[in-house]
Structures are given as structure tokens and as C-alpha cells.
Coordinates of C-alpha atoms and ligand atoms in Angstrom, one line a residue:
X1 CA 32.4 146.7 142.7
X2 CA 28.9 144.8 142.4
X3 CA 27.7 145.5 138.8
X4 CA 23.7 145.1 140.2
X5 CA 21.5 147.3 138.8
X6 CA 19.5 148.7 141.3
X7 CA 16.4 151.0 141.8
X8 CA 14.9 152.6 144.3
X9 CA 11.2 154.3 144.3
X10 CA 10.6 157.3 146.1
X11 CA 12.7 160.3 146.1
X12 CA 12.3 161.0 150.0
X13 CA 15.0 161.5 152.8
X14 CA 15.5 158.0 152.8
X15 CA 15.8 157.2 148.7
X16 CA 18.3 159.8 148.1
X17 CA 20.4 158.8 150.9
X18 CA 20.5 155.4 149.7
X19 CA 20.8 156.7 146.2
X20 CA 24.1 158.9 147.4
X21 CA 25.3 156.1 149.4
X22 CA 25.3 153.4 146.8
X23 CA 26.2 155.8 144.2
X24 CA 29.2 156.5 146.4
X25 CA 30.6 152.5 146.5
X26 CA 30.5 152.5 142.9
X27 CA 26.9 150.6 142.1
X28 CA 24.6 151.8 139.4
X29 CA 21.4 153.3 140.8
X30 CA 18.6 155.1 139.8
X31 CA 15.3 156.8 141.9
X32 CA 12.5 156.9 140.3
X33 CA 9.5 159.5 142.2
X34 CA 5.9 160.3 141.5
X35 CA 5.9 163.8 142.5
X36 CA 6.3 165.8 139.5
X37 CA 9.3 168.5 141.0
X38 CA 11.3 168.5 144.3
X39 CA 10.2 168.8 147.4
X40 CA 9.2 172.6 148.4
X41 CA 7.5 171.6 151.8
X42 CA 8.1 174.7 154.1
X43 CA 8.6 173.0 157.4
X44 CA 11.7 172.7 159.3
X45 CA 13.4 169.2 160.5
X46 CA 15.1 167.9 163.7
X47 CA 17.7 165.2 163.2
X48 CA 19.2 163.8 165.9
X49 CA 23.1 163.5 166.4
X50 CA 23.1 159.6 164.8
X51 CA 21.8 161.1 161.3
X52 CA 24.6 163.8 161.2
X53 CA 27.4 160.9 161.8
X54 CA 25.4 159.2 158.9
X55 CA 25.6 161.9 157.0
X56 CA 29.4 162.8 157.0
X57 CA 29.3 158.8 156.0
X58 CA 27.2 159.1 153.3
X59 CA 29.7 162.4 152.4
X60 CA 27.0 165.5 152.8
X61 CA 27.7 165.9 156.5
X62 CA 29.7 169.6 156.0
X63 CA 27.8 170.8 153.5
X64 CA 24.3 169.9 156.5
X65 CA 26.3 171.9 159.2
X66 CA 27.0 174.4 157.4
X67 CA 22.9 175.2 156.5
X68 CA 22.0 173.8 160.0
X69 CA 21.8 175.0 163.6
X70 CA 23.1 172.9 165.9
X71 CA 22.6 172.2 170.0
X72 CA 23.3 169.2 172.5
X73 CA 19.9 169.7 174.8
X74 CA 16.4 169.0 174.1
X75 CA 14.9 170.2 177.9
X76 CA 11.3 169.6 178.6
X77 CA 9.3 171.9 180.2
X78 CA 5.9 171.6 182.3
X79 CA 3.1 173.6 181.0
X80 CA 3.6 176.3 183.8
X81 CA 7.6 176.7 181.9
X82 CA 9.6 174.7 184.8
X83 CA 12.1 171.7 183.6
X84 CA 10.6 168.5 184.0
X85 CA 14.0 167.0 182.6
X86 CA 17.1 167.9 180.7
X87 CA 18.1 165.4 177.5
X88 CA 21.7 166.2 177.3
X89 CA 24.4 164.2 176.3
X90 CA 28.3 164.8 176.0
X91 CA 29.2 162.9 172.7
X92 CA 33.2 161.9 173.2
X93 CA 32.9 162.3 169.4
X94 CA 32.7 165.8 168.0
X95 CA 28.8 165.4 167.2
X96 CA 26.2 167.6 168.6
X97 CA 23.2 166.2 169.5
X98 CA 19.9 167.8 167.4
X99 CA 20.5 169.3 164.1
X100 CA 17.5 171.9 163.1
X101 CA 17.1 172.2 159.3
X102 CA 15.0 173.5 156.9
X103 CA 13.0 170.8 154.9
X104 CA 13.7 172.4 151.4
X105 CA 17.2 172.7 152.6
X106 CA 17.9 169.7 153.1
X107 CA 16.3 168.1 150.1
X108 CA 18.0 170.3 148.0
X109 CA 21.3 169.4 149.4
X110 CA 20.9 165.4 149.0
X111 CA 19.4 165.4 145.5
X112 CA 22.0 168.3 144.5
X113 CA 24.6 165.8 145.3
X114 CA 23.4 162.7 143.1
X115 CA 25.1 162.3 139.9
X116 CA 22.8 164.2 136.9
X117 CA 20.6 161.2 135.7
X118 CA 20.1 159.6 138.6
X119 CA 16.5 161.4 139.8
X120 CA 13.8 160.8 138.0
X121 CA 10.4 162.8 138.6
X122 CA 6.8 162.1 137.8
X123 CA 7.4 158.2 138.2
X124 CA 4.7 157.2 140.0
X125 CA 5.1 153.0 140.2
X126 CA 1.6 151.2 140.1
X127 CA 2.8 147.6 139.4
X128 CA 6.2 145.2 140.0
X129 CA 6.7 141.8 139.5
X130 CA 9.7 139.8 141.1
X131 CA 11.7 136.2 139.1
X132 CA 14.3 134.5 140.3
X133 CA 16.6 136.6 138.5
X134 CA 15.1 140.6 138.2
X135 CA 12.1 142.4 138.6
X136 CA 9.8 144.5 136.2
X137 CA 8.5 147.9 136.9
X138 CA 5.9 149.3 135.6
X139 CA 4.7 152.8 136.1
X140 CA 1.9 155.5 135.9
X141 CA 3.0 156.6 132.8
X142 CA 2.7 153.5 130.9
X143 CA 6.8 152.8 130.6
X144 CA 8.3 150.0 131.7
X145 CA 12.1 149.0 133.5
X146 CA 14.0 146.1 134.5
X147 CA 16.4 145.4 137.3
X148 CA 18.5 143.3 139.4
X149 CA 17.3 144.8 142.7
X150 CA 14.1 147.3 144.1
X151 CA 14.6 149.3 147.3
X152 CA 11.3 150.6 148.6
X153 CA 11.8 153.8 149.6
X154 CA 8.3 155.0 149.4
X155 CA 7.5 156.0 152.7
X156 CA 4.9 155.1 155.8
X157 CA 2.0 154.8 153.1
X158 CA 4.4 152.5 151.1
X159 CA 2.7 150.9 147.9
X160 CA 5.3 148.1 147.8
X161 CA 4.9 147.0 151.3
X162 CA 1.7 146.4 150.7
X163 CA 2.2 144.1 147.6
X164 CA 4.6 141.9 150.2
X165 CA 3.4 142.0 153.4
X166 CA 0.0 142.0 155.3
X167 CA 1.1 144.4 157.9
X168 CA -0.6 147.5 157.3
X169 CA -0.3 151.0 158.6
X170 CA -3.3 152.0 161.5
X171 CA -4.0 155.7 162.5
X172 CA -2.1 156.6 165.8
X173 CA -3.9 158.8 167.9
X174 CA -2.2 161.7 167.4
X175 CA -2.9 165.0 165.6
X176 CA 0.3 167.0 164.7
X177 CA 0.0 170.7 163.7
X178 CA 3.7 172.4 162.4
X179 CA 4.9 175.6 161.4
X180 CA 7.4 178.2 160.2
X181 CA 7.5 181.8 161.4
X182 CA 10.0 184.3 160.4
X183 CA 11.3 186.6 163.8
X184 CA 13.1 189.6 163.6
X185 CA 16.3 188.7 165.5
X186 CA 18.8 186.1 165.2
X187 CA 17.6 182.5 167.0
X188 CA 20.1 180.4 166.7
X189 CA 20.9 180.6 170.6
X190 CA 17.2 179.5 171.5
X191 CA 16.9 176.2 173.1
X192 CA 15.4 173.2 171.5
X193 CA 12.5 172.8 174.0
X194 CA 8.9 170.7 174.6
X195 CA 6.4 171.5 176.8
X196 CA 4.6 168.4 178.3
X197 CA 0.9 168.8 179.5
X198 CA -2.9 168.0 180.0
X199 CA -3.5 170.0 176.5
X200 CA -0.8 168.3 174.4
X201 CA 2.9 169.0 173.7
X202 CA 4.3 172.2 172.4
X203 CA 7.6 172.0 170.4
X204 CA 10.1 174.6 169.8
X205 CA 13.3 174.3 167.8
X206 CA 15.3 177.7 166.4
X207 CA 16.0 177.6 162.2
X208 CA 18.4 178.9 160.1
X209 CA 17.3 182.2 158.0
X210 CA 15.8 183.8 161.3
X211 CA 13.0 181.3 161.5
X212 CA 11.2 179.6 164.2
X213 CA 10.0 176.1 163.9
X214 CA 6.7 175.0 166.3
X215 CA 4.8 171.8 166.1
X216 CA 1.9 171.0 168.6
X217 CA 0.4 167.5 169.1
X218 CA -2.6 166.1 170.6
X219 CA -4.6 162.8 171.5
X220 CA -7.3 162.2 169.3
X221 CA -8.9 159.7 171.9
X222 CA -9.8 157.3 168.7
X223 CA -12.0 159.6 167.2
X224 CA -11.3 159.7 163.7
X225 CA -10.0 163.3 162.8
X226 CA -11.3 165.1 165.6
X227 CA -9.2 168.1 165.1
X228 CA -10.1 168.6 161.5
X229 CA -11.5 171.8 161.1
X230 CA -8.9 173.3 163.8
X231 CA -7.7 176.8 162.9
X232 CA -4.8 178.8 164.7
X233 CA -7.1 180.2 167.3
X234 CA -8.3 177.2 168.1
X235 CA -4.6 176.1 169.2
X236 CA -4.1 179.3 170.6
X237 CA -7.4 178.6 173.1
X238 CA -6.2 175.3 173.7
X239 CA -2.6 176.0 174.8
X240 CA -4.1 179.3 176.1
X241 CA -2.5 177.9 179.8
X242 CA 1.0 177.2 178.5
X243 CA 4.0 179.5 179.5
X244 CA 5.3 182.0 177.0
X245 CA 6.4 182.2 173.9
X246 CA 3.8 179.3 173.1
X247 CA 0.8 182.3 173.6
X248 CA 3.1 184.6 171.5
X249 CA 4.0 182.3 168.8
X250 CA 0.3 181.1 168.3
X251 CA -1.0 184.8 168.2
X252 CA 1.5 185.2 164.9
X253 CA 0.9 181.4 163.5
X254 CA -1.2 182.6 159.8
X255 CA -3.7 179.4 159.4
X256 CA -2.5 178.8 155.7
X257 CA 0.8 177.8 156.7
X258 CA 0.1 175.2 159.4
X259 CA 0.8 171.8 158.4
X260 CA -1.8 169.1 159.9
X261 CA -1.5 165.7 159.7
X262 CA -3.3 162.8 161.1
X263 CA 0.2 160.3 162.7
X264 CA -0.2 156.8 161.7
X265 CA 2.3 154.1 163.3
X266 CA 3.3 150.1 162.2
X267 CA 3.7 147.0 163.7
X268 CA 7.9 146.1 163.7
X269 CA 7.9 144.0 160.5
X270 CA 9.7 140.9 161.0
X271 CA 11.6 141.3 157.9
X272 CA 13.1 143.9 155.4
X273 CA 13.8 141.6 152.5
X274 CA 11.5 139.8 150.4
X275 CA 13.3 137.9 147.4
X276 CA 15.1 140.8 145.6
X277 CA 13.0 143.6 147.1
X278 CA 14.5 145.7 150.0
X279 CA 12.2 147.7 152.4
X280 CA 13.8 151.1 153.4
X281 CA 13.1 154.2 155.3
X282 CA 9.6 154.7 156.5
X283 CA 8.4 152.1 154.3
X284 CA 9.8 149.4 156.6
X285 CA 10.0 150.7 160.0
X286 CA 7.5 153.7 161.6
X287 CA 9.8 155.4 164.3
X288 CA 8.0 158.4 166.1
X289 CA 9.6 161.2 166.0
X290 CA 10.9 162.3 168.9
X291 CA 14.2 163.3 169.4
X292 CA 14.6 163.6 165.8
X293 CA 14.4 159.6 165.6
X294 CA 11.8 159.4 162.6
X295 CA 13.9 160.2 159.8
X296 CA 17.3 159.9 161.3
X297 CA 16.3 156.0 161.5
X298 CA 16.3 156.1 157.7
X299 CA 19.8 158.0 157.0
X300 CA 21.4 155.3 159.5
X301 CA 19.3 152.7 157.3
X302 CA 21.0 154.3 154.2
X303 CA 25.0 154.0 156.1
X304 CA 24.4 150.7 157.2
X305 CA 23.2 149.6 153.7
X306 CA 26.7 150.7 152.7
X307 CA 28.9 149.4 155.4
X308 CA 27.2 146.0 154.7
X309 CA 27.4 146.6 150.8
X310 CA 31.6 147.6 151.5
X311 CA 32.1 144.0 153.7
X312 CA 32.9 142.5 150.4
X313 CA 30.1 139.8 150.3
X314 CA 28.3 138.9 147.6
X315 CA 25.3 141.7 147.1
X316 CA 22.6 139.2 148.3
X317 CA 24.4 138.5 151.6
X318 CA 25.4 142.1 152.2
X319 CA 21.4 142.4 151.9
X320 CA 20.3 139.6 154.6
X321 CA 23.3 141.3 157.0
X322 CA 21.4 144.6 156.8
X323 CA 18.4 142.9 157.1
X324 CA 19.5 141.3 160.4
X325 CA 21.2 144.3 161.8
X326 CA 18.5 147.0 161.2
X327 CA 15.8 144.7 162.6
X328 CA 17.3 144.9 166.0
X329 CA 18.5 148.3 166.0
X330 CA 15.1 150.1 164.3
X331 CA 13.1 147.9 166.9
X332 CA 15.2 148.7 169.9
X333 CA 14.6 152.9 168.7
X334 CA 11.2 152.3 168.4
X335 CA 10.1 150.6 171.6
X336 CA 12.2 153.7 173.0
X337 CA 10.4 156.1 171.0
X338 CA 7.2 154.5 171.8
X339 CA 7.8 154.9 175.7
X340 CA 8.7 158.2 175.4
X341 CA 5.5 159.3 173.4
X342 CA 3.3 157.5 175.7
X343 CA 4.7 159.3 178.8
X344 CA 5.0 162.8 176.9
X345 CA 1.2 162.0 176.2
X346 CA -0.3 161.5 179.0
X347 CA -3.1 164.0 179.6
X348 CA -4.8 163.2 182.3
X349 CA -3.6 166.5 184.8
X350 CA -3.0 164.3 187.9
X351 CA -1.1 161.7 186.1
X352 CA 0.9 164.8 184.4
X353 CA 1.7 166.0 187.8
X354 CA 3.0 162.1 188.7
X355 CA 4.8 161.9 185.6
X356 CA 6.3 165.5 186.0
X357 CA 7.3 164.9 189.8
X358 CA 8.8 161.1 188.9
X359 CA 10.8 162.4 185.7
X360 CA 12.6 165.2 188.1
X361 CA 13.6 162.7 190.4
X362 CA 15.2 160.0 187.7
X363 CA 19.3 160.4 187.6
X364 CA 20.5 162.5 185.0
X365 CA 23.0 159.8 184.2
X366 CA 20.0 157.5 183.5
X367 CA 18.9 159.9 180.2
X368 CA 22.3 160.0 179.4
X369 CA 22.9 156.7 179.1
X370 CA 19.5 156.1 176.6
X371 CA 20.9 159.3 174.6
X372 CA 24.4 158.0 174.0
X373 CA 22.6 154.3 173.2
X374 CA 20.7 156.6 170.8
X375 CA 22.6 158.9 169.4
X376 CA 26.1 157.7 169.5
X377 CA 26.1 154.6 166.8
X378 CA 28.9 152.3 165.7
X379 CA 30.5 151.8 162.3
X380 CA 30.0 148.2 161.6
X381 CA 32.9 146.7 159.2
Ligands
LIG401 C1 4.4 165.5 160.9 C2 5.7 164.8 160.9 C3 6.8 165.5 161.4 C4 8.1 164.9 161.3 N1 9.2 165.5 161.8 C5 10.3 164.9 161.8 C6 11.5 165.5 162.4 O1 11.5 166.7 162.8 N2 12.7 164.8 162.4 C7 12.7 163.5 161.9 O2 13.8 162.9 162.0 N3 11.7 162.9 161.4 C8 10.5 163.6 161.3 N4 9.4 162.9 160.8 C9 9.6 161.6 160.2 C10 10.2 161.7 158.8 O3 9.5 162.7 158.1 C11 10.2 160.4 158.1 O4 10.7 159.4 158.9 C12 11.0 160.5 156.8 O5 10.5 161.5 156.0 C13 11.0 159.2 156.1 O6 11.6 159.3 154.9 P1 11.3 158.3 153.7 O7 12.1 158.7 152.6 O8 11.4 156.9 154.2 O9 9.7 158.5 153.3 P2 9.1 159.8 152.7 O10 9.8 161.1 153.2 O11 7.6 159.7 153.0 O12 9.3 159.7 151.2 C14 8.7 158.7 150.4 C15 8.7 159.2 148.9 O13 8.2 158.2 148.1 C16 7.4 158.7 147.1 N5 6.5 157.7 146.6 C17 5.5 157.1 147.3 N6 4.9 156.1 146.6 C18 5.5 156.1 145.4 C19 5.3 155.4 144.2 N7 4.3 154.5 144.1 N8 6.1 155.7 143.1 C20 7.1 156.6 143.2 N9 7.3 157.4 144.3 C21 6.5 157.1 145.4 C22 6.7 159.9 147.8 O14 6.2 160.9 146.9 C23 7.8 160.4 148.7 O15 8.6 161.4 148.0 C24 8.2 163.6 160.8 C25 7.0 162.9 160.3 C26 5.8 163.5 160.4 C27 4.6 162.8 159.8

């Protein structure tokens, strides 16, 4: 195997699948992250069906089932509670469409997994420079490290990116408010669902552990941050017209564990690899994340790094071949994913009713079809 050294910054979804992943085919990595512990964010995940096949590639798959819940519908729901549509999709494979996970879960599971040494905390990377034959790194701490290769795996704010490219990140929109709560009884039978309205869209997904994950998000008309100062009651008032358990769950949401954040979205970049450098993850492509697209996008982008690493080309070449497949493939996702935020959007109640009234009368066959080109990937050789 390839005796590149190669380093990837930031210790995300996306850098310790790569890290696994390479780790795996026998090349000598190392992640280097600026937070000073792991991750300990208590919010839940969706991955859709694509990142579990990724997964069992990348060798964690059983290990993610086992912690996971697991369905093959997302159904959307008007605000009033009736199905506007049903995204469901019969894999001939034995995957199941949505995986629900807990964040900390998950982490724990990929960097548990890495070979001791290989993680590397408090590494916060403020300066890199690239030669024709390696790269320095410096970092926050005043050391310094050379190697063959750098994969930027330091997400949507991405430092690197921003030393290579002039595409920058621009604020989308779009508040997005998220949440555990513990219930009493056992969940896992509960529908992934998302209610589609005038006031925004309300997101339910069952957890492992008894839990309940919600998420809510809004149109911030291009007003900067309009929502800042929003507490729990003020999503309960604004989703006060939405059909139960939305009402229940907002009446129990404590303000101190809601997660707000302001979405921000990217331009496609028209390339990946810049000399020896290697955009990854969220760092290189934005994907909203709907149908569990955002970070599933960046496992597939850690399998396909492999499968083109394993084609037995030289490690340059097996770069520009993942380079020219994940630039089609993370576009096509995201134009998807960008048509299916804009019509979930819309909040205008006369175009909702439109919307709501087209979207029951669209063949069932024709969501199939864009799940199974979504969810149902190819192993490349
Ligand atoms: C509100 C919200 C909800 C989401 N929900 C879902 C969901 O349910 N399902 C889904 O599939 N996707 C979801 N996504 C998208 C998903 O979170 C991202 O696509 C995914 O986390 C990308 O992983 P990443 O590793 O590329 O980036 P990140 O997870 O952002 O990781 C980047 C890492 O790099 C580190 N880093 C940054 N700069 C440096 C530096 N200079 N030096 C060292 N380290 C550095 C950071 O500390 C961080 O740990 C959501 C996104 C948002 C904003």
C-alpha cells in the first residue's frame, strides 16, 4: 500500500470516517482537531440509507445499527396532521432507509474505532503552506508538522477553503432550532415525520434511550438573525396551529437545551483538489439536510475516497478520480436537496395549499425513483 503520509484537520463526522477508511487500506493517517475533548453535543442525527451502506464499507456499519433506530419512511404531513406525501422506498438491498442516532453516539463509535494515536485534540491549525513535494502545518499551539498530503475536513466554516478558494460561505435564510426530550415509553415505533406549513417545518424522528428528537426551521426573510432572542414559548406560539404532538412536545422543550443555529449554504465548488490539498465533508460541499443528506454526503465522500484509493493507481490519480466522481454526485444531491427545501419552505398559506394539493397528486413511483437515485449508491471499483 501507498506509504503517503497523510493528515486530515478536523475531527468531525467526515475526518474520522476518512481517518477509519484510510486507516483501513493500510495508509498512515493522523487527525489533528482544535476542540480540546470529543464531541458531547446532545442532539440526535438522521442519516439516510446511503451513509449506513458507507458505513458497513468503512467497517462500523453493525456496531451503528446496533445503537440506532432504524425506518424506511419519512411522511410529510400538512400543518392540520394530513399526508401531503409518503418518501418510501423498497431498497432490493437489505438497507433501511433513515437511521436516527444519537450525536455522542455516534462520535463515540467512529473515534473509538481509530487506531490509539491517531486523534489528536486541541490542534487548532492557523497556517499551511503547500511545495511541490509536502506541506507544512502549523498550529495554535506553536508546533509544527510535515506531510505528503492534507484533507480538509474542517467543516462548512472551513479555514483551509478559505486559504484556496474565493468561494465563501453566505447565510441561508433559515433558522434551525433542535432538541432532545426524554419520554416515558419506548419510541422506537414512532414515524420519522415533517410537518410542512405557513409557520415553518416541524421535524420529528424517534431515538434510542427513550428519547425524542424535534427540530423546527424557519425563513428568516434576509433579516439577519431575526429569531435571536427566541425562547421555547415563542416556538410554541408560533406552531401553536400545528397538529399534535408538535403542541405537546413544545410545552416540555426546557429553553437551555434547544440548539439554534443560523444555516449557511455554498456555491458547488468546481473543484476538490488543489495541488496536494483535498477538500472533504462540509468543507467542500454544503448539502442541506433533508433526508439525512447533510452528513451522509460526507461518509459516502469518505467510501468513495477508498474505493478510488483501492483502484491501484498511483495516490495522486486515485485523488483527481475522487475528485471527478464526487463533483457530480455531491452536485446532483444538492440541487435535489435544494428543490426540496425550497418547496418544504414555502410560506406563503395559498402557495402551501398549491404545493400541498400538487404534491398529493405526483405518482408515488415518481419519489421512489429520486429515493432509490438517493439512497441506493453504487460501489465503484
Ligand atoms: C442544525 C444542523 C442539523 C443537522 N442535522 C443533520 C442530520 O440530522 N443528518 C445529517 O446527515 N446531517 C445533518 N446536518 C449536517 C451535518 O451536521 C454536516 O454535514 C456534518 O457534520 C459535516 O461533517 P464534517 O466533518 O464535514 O464537518 P463538521 O462536523 O463541522 O466537523 C468539522 C470539524 O473540524 C474542526 N475544525 C475546524 N477548523 C479547524 C482547524 N482550523 N483546526 C482543527 N480543527 C478544526 C471542528 O472543530 C469540527 O470538529 C446538520 C447540520 C446542521 C447545521
Amino acid at each position: 500500500m501507498s506509504c503517503e503520509r497523510v493528515i486530515i484537520i478536523g475531527g468531525g463526522i467526515s475526518g474520522l470516517c476518512s481517518a477509519l477508511i484510510l486507516q483501513k487500506i493500510g495508509i498512515n493517517v493522523k487527525v489533528f482537531e482544535q476542540e480540546d475533548a470529543p464531541c458531547t453535543s446532545e442532539t440526535g442525527m438522521i442519516l439516510g440509507g446511503n451513509a449506513l451502506k458507507a458505513l458497513d464499507y468503512i467497517g462500523v456499519g453493525d456496531r451503528i445499527r446496533k445503537t440506532a433506530i432504524s425506518s424506511n419512511n419519512c411522511t410529510i404531513l400538512s400543518e392540520s396532521g394530513k399526508t401531503i406525501v409518503d418518501f418510501s422506498y423498497h431498497s432490493r438491498h437489505d438497507f433501511s432507509n433513515f437511521l436516527f442516532i444519537l450525536h455522542q453516539d455516534f462520535y463515540k463509535i467512529l473515534a473509538d474505532s481509530l487506531d490509539s494515536e491517531t486523534l489528536h485534540y486541541a490542534k487548532k491549525l492557523v497556517h499551511f503552506k503547500q511545495s511541490k513535494h509536502n506541506i507544512q502545518l502549523s498550529f495554535l499551539d506553536g508546533t509544527t508538522i510535515e506531510t505528503d498530503y492534507l484533507i480538509a475536513c474542517d467543516g462548512c466554516y472551513s479555514f483551509i477553503r478559505s486559504q484556496l478558494s474565493s468561494s465563501n460561505i453566505a447565510i441561508s435564510n433559515q433558522t434551525y432550532w433542535q432538541g432532545l426530550l426524554e419520554v416515558d415509553e419506548d419510541i422506537s415505533d414512532l414515524g420519522y415525520s415533517e410537518t410542512w406549513g405557513p409557520r415553518g417545518r416541524f421535524g420529528i424522528a424517534p431515538m434510542p434511550n427513550k428519547k425524542l428528537y424535534w427540530y423546527a426551521v424557519k425563513n428568516s426573510d434576509g433579516k439577519k438573525d431575526p429569531y435571536e432572542k427566541w425562547a421555547s414559548l415563542d416556538l410554541l406560539f408560533n406552531f401553536f396551529s400545528y397538529h399534535e404532538p408538535i403542541q405537546l412536545i413544545l410545552e416540555k422543550v426546557k429553553d437551555e437545551n434547544i440548539i439554534r443555529k443560523e444555516l449557511v449554504e455554498l456555491k458547488p465548488l468546481q473543484q476538490y483538489l488543489y495541488g496536494r490539498v483535498l477538500l472533504l465533508g462540509d468543507s467542500a460541499h454544503i448539502v442541506p439536510s433533508h433526508l439525512g443528506q447533510g452528513a451522509s454526503q460526507a461518509i459516502e465522500d469518505a467510501m468513495y475516497l477508498a474505493m478510488c484509493m483501492k483502484s491501484g493507481k498511483p495516490f495522486h490519480e486515485s485523488l483527481i478520480k475522487y475528485e471527478r466522481q464526487r463533483l457530480i454526485r455531491t452536485k446532483t444531491v444538492s440541487t435535489e436537496m435544494k428543490r426540496l427545501q425550497s418547496i418544504a419552505q414555502i410560506d406563503k398559506p395559498a402557495l402551501c395549499s398549491i404545493r400541498n394539493h400538487f404534491l398529493k397528486l405526483v405518482p408515488a413511483s415518481f419519489h421512489e425513483n429520486k429515493l432509490k437515485g438517493l439512497l441506493d449508491i453504487q460501489l465503484i471499483g
